[in-house]
Coordinates of C-alpha atoms and ligand atoms in Angstrom, one line a residue:
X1 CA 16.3 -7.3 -3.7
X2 CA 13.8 -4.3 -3.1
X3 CA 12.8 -3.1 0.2
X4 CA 10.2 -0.2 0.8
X5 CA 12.6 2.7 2.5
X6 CA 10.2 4.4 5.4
X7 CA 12.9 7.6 4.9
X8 CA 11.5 9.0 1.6
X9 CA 8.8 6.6 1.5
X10 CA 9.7 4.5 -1.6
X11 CA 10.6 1.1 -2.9
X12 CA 14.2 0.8 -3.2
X13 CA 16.9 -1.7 -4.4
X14 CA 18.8 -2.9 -1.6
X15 CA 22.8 -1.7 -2.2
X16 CA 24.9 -3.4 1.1
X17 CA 27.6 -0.7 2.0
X18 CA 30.0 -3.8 2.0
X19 CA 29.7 -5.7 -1.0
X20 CA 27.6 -9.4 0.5
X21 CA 27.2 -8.2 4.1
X22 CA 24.2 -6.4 6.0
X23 CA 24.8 -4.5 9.1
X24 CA 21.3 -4.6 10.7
X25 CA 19.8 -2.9 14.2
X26 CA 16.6 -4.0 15.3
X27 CA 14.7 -2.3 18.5
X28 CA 14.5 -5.0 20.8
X29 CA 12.3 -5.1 23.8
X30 CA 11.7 -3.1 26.8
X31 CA 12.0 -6.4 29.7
X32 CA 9.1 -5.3 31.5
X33 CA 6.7 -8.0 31.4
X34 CA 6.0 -10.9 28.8
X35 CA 6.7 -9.4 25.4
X36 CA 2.7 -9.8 24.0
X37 CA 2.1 -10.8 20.2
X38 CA 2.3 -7.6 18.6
X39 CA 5.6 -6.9 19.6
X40 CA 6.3 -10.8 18.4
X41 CA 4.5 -10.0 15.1
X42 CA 7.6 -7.2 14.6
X43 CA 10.3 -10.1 15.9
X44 CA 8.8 -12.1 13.2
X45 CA 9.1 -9.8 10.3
X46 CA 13.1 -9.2 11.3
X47 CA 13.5 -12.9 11.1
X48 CA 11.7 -13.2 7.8
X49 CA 14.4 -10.0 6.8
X50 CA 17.3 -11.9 8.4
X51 CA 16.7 -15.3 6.9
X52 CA 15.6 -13.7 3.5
X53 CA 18.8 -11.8 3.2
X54 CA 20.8 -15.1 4.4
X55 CA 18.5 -17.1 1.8
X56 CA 20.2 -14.7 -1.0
X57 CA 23.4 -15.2 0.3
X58 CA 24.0 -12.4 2.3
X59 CA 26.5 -12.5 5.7
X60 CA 24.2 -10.5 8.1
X61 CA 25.9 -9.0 11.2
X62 CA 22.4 -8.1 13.7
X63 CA 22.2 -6.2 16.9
X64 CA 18.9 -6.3 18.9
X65 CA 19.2 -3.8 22.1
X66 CA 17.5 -4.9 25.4
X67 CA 15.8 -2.0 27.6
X68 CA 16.9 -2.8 31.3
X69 CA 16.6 0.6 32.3
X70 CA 13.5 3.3 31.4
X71 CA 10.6 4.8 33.7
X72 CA 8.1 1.7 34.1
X73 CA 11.1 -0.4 35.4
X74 CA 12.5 1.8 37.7
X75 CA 9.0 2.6 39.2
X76 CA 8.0 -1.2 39.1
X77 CA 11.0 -2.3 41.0
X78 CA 11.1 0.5 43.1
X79 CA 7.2 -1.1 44.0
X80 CA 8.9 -4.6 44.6
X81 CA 12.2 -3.5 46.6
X82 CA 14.3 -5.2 44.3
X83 CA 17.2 -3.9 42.3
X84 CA 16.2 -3.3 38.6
X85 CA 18.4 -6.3 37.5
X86 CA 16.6 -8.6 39.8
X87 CA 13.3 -7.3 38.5
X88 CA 13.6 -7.5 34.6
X89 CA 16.3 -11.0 34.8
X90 CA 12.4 -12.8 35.0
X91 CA 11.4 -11.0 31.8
X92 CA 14.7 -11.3 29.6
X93 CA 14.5 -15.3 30.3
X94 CA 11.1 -15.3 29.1
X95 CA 11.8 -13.4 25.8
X96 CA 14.8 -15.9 24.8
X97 CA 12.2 -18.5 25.6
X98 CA 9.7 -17.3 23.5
X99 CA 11.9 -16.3 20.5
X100 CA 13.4 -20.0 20.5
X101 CA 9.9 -21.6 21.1
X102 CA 8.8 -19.7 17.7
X103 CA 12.3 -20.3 15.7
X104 CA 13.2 -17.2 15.8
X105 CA 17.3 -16.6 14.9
X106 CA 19.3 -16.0 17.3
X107 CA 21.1 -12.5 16.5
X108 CA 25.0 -12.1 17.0
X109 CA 24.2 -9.1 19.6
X110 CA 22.0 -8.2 22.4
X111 CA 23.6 -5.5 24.2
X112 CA 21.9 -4.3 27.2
X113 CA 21.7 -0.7 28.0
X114 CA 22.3 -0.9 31.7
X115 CA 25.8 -2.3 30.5
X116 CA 26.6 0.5 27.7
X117 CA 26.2 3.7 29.8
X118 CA 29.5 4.6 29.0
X119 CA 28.9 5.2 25.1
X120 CA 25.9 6.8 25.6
X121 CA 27.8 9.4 28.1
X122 CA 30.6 10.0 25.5
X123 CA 27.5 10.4 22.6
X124 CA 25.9 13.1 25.0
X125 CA 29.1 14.6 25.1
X126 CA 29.9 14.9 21.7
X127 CA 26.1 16.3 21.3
X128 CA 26.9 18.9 23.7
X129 CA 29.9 20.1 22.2
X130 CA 28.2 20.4 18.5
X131 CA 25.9 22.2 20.5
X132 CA 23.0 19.8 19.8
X133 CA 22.5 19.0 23.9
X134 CA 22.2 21.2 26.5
X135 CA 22.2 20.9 30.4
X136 CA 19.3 22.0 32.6
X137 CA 19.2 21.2 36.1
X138 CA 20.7 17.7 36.5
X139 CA 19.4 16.7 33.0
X140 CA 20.7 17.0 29.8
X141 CA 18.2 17.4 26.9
X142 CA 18.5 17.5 23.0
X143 CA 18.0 21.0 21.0
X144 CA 15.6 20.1 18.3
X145 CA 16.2 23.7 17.1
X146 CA 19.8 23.0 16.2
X147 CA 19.3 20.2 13.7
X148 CA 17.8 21.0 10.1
X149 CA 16.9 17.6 9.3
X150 CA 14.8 16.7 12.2
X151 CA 11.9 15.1 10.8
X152 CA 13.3 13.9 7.5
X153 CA 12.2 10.4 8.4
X154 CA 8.1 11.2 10.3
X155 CA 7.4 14.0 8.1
X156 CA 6.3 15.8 11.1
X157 CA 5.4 19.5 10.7
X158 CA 7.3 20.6 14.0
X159 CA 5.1 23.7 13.7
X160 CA 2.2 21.7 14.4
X161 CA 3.6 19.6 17.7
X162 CA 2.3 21.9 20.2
X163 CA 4.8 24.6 21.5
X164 CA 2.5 24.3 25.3
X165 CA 2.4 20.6 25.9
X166 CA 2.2 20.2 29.2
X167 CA 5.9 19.6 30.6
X168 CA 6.6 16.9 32.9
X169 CA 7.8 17.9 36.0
X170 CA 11.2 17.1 35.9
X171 CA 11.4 18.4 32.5
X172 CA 10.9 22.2 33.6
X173 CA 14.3 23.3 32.7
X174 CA 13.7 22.5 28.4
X175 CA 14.2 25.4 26.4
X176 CA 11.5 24.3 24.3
X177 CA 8.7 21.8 25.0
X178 CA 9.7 19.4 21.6
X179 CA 13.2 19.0 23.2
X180 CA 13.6 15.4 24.5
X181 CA 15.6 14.1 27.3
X182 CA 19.4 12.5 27.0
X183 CA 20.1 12.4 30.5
X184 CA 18.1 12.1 33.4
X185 CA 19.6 13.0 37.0
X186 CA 18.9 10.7 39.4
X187 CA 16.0 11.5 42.2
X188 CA 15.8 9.5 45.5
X189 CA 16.0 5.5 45.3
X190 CA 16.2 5.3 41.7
X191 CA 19.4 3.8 39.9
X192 CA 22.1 5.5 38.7
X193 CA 25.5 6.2 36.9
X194 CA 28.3 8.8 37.1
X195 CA 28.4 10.8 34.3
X196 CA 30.0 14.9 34.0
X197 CA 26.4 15.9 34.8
X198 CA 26.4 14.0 38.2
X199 CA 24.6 10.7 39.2
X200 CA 21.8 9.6 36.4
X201 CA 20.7 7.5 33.6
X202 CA 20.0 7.6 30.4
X203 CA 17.0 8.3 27.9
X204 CA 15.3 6.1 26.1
X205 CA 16.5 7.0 22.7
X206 CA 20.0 7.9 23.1
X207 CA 20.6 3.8 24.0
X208 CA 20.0 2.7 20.4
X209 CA 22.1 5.3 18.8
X210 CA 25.3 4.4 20.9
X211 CA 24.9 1.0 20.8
X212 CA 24.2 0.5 17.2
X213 CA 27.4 2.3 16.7
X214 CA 29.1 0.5 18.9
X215 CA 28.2 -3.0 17.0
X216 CA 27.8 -2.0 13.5
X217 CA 29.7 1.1 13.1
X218 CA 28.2 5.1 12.6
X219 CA 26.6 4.1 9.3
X220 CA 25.0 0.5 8.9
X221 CA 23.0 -0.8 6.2
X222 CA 19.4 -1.6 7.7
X223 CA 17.4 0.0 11.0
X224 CA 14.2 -1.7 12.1
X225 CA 11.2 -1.5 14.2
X226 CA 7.1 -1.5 14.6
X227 CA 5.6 1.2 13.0
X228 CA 4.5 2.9 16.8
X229 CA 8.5 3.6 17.1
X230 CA 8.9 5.5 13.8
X231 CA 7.7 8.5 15.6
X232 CA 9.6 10.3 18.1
X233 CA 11.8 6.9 18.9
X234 CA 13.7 6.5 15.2
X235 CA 13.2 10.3 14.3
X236 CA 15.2 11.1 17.6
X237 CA 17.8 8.1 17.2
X238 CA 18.6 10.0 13.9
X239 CA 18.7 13.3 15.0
X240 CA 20.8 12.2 18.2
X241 CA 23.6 10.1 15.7
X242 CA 23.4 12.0 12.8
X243 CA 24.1 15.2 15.1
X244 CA 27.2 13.4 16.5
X245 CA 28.6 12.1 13.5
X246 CA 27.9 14.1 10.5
X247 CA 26.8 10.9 8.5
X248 CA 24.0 8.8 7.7
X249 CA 23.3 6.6 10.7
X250 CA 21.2 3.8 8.5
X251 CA 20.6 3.7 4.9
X252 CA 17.2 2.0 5.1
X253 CA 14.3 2.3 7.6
X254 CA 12.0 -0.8 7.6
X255 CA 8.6 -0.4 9.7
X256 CA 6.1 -3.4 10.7
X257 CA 2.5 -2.4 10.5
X258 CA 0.5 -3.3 13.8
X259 CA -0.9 -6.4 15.0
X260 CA -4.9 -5.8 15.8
X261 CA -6.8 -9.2 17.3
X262 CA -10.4 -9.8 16.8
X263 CA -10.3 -6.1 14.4
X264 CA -9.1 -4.3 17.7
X265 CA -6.4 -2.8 19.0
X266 CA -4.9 -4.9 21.6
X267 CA -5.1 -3.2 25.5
X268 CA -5.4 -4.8 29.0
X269 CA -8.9 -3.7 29.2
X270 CA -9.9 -5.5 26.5
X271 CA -8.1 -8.6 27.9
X272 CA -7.0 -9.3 24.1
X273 CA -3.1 -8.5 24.8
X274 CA -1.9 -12.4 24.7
X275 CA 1.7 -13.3 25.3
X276 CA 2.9 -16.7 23.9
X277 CA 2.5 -18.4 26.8
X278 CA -1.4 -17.1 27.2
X279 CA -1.6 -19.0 23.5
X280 CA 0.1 -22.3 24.2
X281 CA -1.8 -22.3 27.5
X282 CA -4.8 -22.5 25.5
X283 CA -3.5 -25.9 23.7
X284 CA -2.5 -23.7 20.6
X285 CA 0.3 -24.6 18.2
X286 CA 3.5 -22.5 18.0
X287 CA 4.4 -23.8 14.9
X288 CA 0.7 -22.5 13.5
X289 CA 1.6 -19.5 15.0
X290 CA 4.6 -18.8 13.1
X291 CA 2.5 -19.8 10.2
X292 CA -0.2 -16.8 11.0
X293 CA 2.3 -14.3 11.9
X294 CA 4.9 -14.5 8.7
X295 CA 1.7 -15.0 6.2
X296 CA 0.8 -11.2 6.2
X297 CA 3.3 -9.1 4.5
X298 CA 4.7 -6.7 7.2
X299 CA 3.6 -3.5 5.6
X300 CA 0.0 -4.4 6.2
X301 CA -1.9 -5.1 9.6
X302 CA -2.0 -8.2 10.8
X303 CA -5.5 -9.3 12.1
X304 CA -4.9 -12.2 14.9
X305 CA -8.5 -13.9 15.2
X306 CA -8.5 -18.2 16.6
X307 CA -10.2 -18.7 13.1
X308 CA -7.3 -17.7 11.1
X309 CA -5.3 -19.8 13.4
X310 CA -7.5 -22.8 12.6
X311 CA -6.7 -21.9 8.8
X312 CA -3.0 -22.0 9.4
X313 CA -3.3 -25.3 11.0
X314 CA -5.6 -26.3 7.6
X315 CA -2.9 -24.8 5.4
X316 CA 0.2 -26.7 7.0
X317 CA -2.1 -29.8 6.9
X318 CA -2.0 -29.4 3.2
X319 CA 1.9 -29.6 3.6
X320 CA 2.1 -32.6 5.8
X321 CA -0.5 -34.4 3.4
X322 CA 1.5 -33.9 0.6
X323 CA 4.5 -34.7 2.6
X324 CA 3.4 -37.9 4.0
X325 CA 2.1 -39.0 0.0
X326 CA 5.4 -37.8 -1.1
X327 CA 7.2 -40.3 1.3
X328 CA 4.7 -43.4 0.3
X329 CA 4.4 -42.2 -3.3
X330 CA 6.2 -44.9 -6.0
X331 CA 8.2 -43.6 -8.2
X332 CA 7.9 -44.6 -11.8
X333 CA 10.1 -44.7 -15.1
X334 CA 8.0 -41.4 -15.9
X335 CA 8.9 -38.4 -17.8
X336 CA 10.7 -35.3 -15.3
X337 CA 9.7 -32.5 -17.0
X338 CA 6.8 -31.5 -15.6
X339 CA 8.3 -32.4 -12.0
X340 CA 11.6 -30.1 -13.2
X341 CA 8.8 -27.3 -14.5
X342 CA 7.1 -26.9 -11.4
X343 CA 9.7 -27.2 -9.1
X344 CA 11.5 -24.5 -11.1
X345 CA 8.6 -22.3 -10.9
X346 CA 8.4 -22.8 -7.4
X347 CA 12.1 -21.7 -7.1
X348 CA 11.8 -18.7 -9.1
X349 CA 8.8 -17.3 -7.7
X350 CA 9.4 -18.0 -4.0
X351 CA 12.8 -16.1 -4.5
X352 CA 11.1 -13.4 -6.5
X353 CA 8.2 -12.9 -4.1
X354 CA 11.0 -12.5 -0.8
X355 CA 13.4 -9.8 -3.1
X356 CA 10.1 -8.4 -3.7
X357 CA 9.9 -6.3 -0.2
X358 CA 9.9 -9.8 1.5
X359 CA 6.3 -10.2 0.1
X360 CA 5.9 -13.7 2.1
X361 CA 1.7 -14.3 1.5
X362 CA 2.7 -14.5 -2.2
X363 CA 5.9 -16.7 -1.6
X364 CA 3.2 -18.6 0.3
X365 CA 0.8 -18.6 -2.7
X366 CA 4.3 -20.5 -4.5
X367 CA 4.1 -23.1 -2.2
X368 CA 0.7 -24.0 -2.4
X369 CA 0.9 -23.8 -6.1
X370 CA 4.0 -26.4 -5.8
X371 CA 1.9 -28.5 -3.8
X372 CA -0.8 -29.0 -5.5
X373 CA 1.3 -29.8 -8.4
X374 CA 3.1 -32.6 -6.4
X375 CA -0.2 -34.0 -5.4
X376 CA -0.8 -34.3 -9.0
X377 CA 2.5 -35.7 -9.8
X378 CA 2.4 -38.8 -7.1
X379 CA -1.2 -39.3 -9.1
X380 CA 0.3 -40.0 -11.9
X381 CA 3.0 -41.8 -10.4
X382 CA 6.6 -39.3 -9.4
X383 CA 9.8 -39.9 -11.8
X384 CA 12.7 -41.3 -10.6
X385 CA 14.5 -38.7 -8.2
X386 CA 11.6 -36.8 -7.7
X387 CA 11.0 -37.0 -4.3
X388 CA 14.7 -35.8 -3.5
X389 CA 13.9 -33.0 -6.1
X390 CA 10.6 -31.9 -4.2
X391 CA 12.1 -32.5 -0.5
X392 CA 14.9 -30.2 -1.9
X393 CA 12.7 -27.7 -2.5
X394 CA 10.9 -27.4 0.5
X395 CA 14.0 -27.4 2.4
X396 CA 15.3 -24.4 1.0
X397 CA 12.3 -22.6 1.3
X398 CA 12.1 -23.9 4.9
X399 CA 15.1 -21.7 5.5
X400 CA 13.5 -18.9 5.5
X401 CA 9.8 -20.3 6.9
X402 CA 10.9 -22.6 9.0
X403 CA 7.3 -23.8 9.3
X404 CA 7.0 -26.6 6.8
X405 CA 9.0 -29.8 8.8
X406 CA 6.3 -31.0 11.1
X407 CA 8.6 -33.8 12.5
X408 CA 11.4 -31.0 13.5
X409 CA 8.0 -29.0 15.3
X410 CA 6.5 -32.0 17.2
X411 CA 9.9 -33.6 18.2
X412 CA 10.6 -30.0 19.8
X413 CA 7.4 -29.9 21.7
X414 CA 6.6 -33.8 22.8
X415 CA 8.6 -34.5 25.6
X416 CA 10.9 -37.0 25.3
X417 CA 11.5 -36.4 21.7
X418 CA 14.5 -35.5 19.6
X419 CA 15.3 -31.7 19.1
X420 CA 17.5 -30.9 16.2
X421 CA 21.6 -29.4 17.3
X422 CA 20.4 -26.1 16.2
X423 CA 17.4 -26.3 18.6
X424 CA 19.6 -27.6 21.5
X425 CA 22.2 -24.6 20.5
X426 CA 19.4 -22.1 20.7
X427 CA 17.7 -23.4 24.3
X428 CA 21.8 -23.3 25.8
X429 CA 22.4 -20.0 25.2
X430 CA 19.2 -19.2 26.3
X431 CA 19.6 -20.9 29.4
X432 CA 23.1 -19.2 29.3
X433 CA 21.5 -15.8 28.9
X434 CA 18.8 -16.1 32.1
X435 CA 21.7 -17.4 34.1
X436 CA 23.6 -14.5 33.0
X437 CA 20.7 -12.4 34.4
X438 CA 20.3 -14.1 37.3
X439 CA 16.8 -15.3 36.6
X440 CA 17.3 -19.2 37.8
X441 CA 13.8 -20.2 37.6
X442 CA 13.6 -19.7 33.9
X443 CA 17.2 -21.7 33.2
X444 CA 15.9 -24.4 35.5
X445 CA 12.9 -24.4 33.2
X446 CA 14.9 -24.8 30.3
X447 CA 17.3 -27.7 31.9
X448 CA 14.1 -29.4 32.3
X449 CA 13.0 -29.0 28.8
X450 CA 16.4 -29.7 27.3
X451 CA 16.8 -33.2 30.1
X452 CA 13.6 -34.4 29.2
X453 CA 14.5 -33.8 25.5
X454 CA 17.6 -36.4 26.8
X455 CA 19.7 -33.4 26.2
X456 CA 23.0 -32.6 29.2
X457 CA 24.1 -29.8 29.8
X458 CA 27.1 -29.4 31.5
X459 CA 28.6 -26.1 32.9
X460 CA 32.1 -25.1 32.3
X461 CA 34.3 -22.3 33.2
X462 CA 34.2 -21.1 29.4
X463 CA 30.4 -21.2 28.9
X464 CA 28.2 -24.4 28.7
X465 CA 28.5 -27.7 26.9
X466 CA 25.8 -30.4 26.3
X467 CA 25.3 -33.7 24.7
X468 CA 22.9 -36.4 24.1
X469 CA 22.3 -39.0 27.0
Ligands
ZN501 ZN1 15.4 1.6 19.4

């Protein structure tokens, strides 16, 4: 499999560091407000990586961090008088909701920052001692003059970032305006944590450099993100781990291009920044938006326009069709080669197009090959076995789109209808994860959802159960 490395800019074969298993750290969101469908178009491309490396029978071991804690948060729930866990519980609910409304994997780990202060403390530490960090005032920043590699991954000229940026005021102390923060002390009202440098919290970057440690060790296979946090975010998680602990922090750096909509850059001026929600709202189908945001390869930008949703609705239509002739066709005593031939094809080139730098609009192109040549086949009459064979197919490349069973999508949406164990799994722990966070109205949503689905859940002292009424 061949992935295109952002650090040295090249296609490169994918070599796990454990032979079968990838260790694999994705940025996760900042729970500020509803996560909008760029950031989603990222999500999407680290499921497609996820259930591609699964799909070529890789164990994958994935850590998405949540940002509890970070300027905008403090100031917004500073605004509503509410502690900062009251404030973003709301918008942590809402992304499990929308990553389970769109089929989205569940990951083994979403560690929050707020509850890994500790190993970001002992990290600053270590930096400090190396003599990578240094205190000013109450805050501790990192000295971008003490690591030779900083910029191996941006390319950045560091004699070209401005030396007299304007500083931020409580950023006086840096030694040099490129320095960037670890630690923040604490001002007035804002939240805080003990640490050798007194009451404070921690920077941005230095959260996903403890905690991908923490869950897949100092070096790990694959490190992900949208292309806006290649640069400072993922050049400063580098310089911050590999400064700590002398070795690679992640061997590949995979970047998601942006998502535009209507050929603009999405703003709230422009009213074009749409969550999920906004979309649905709108009588839009989440499975047709699955459709639209895995059919662009990652590496290129992804222009959201209502058209090209109408054309993924066309293009799953074709699916269904051939689904629904496939299910009345008759089978005949006819020869199966040519059923065998293009079902092998199919196979071969779907597979090929994925290990191909997860190149999905041509493993798409596959598909509609395939179908086509089914609808052919049931012309002509299918061989004996043949719809198995092609119903085989399509559920192993399902596994990776998880688009193509329009039965498993409608039951999940039409109230009253089945949803699948895997669906019910995924809408528990979600509940499981807003009650952890405290945000009731968003589990109570989800009880709702999952009773009228004649799904019950009960709650136990060990976590939650359910079963079918
Ligand atoms: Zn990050």
């Amino acid at each position: 499999m061949k992935l295109f490395n952002s650090l040295g800019r090249r296609l490169q074969e994918l070599e796990p560091l454990e032979p079968g298993h990838i260790r694999l750290y994705t940025c996760g969101p900042t729970v500020y407000d509803r996560v909008h469908i760029g950031n989603l178009r990222t999500f999407m491309f680290e499921d497609v990586l996820r259930r591609t490396l699964q799909f070529h029978g890789y164990r994958v071991t994935q850590a998405m961090n949540l940002t509890d804690v970070e300027d905008k948060i403090i100031a917004a729930a500073l605004k509503a008088k509410v502690d900062i866990e009251t404030f973003t519980a709301p918008h942590v609910g809402s992304f499990f909701e929308d990553l389970a409304t769109l089929r989205i994997e569940r990951v083994e780990h979403y560690p929050r920052a707020t509850e890994h202060v500790a190993e970001m403390v002992a990290m600053i530490e270590r930096l400090q001692a190396t003599g990578h960090a240094y205190r000013a005032d109450d805050s501790v920043f990192f000295r971008i003059a003490a690591d030779q590699d900083y910029g191996k991954l941006s390319g950045i000229d560091l004699d070209q970032v401005r030396r007299g940026q304007r500083v931020q005021s409580d950023e006086y102390g840096k030694e040099d305006a490129r320095d960037f923060v670890l630690w923040k002390g604490a001002k007035e009202g804002e939240p805080r944590w003990p640490s050798p440098w007194g009451p404070g919290r921690p920077g941005w970057h230095i959260e996903c450099s403890a905690m991908s440690q923490k869950y897949l060790g100092k070096t790990f296979d694959i490190h992900c993100g949208g292309v806006d946090n290649l640069f400072p975010h993922h050049e400063n998680e580098i310089a911050q781990s590999e400064s700590a602990n002398c070795c690679p922090q992640a061997r590949y750096w995979l970047h998601s291009e942006h998502l535009t909509v209507d050929g603009e850059k999405m703003s709230k001026s422009l009213g074009n920044c749409y969550t999920l929600g906004d979309l649905l709202d709108r009588g839009l189908s989440a499975r047709s938006i699955r459709y639209l945001l895995l059919s662009v390869h990652y590496r290129q930008q992804l222009d959201f326009t209502f058209d090209k949703l109408a054309e993924a609705d066309r293009a799953l239509k074709r699916v269904d069709d051939m689904r629904f002739r496939l299910a009345h066709g008759v089978e005949k005593d006819n020869d199966p080669a040519r059923l065998e031939q293009a079902a092998g094809d199919f196979e071969t080139a779907f597979a090929a197009a994925l290990a191909d730098d997860l190149n999905t609009a041509a493993a798409l192109g596959a598909l509609f090959t395939f179908v086509h040549e089914v609808n052919g086949l049931i012309d002509h009459g299918l061989p004996a076995g043949g719809r198995t064979r092609v119903e085989a197919c399509l559920g192993r490349a399902d596994e990776v789109l998880a688009v193509l069973d329009a039965a498993a999508w409608a039951e999940s949406t039409e109230a009253g209808g089945g949803l699948s164990d895997a669906e019910i799994d995924a809408l528990v722990a979600a509940r499981s994860e807003a009650r952890a966070s405290r945000d009731f109205a968003a589990a109570d949503r989800i009880r709702e959802q999952l009773s009228e689905a004649g799904v019950v859940v009960e709650d136990a002292r060990d976590g939650s159960r359910w079963k079918r009424s």
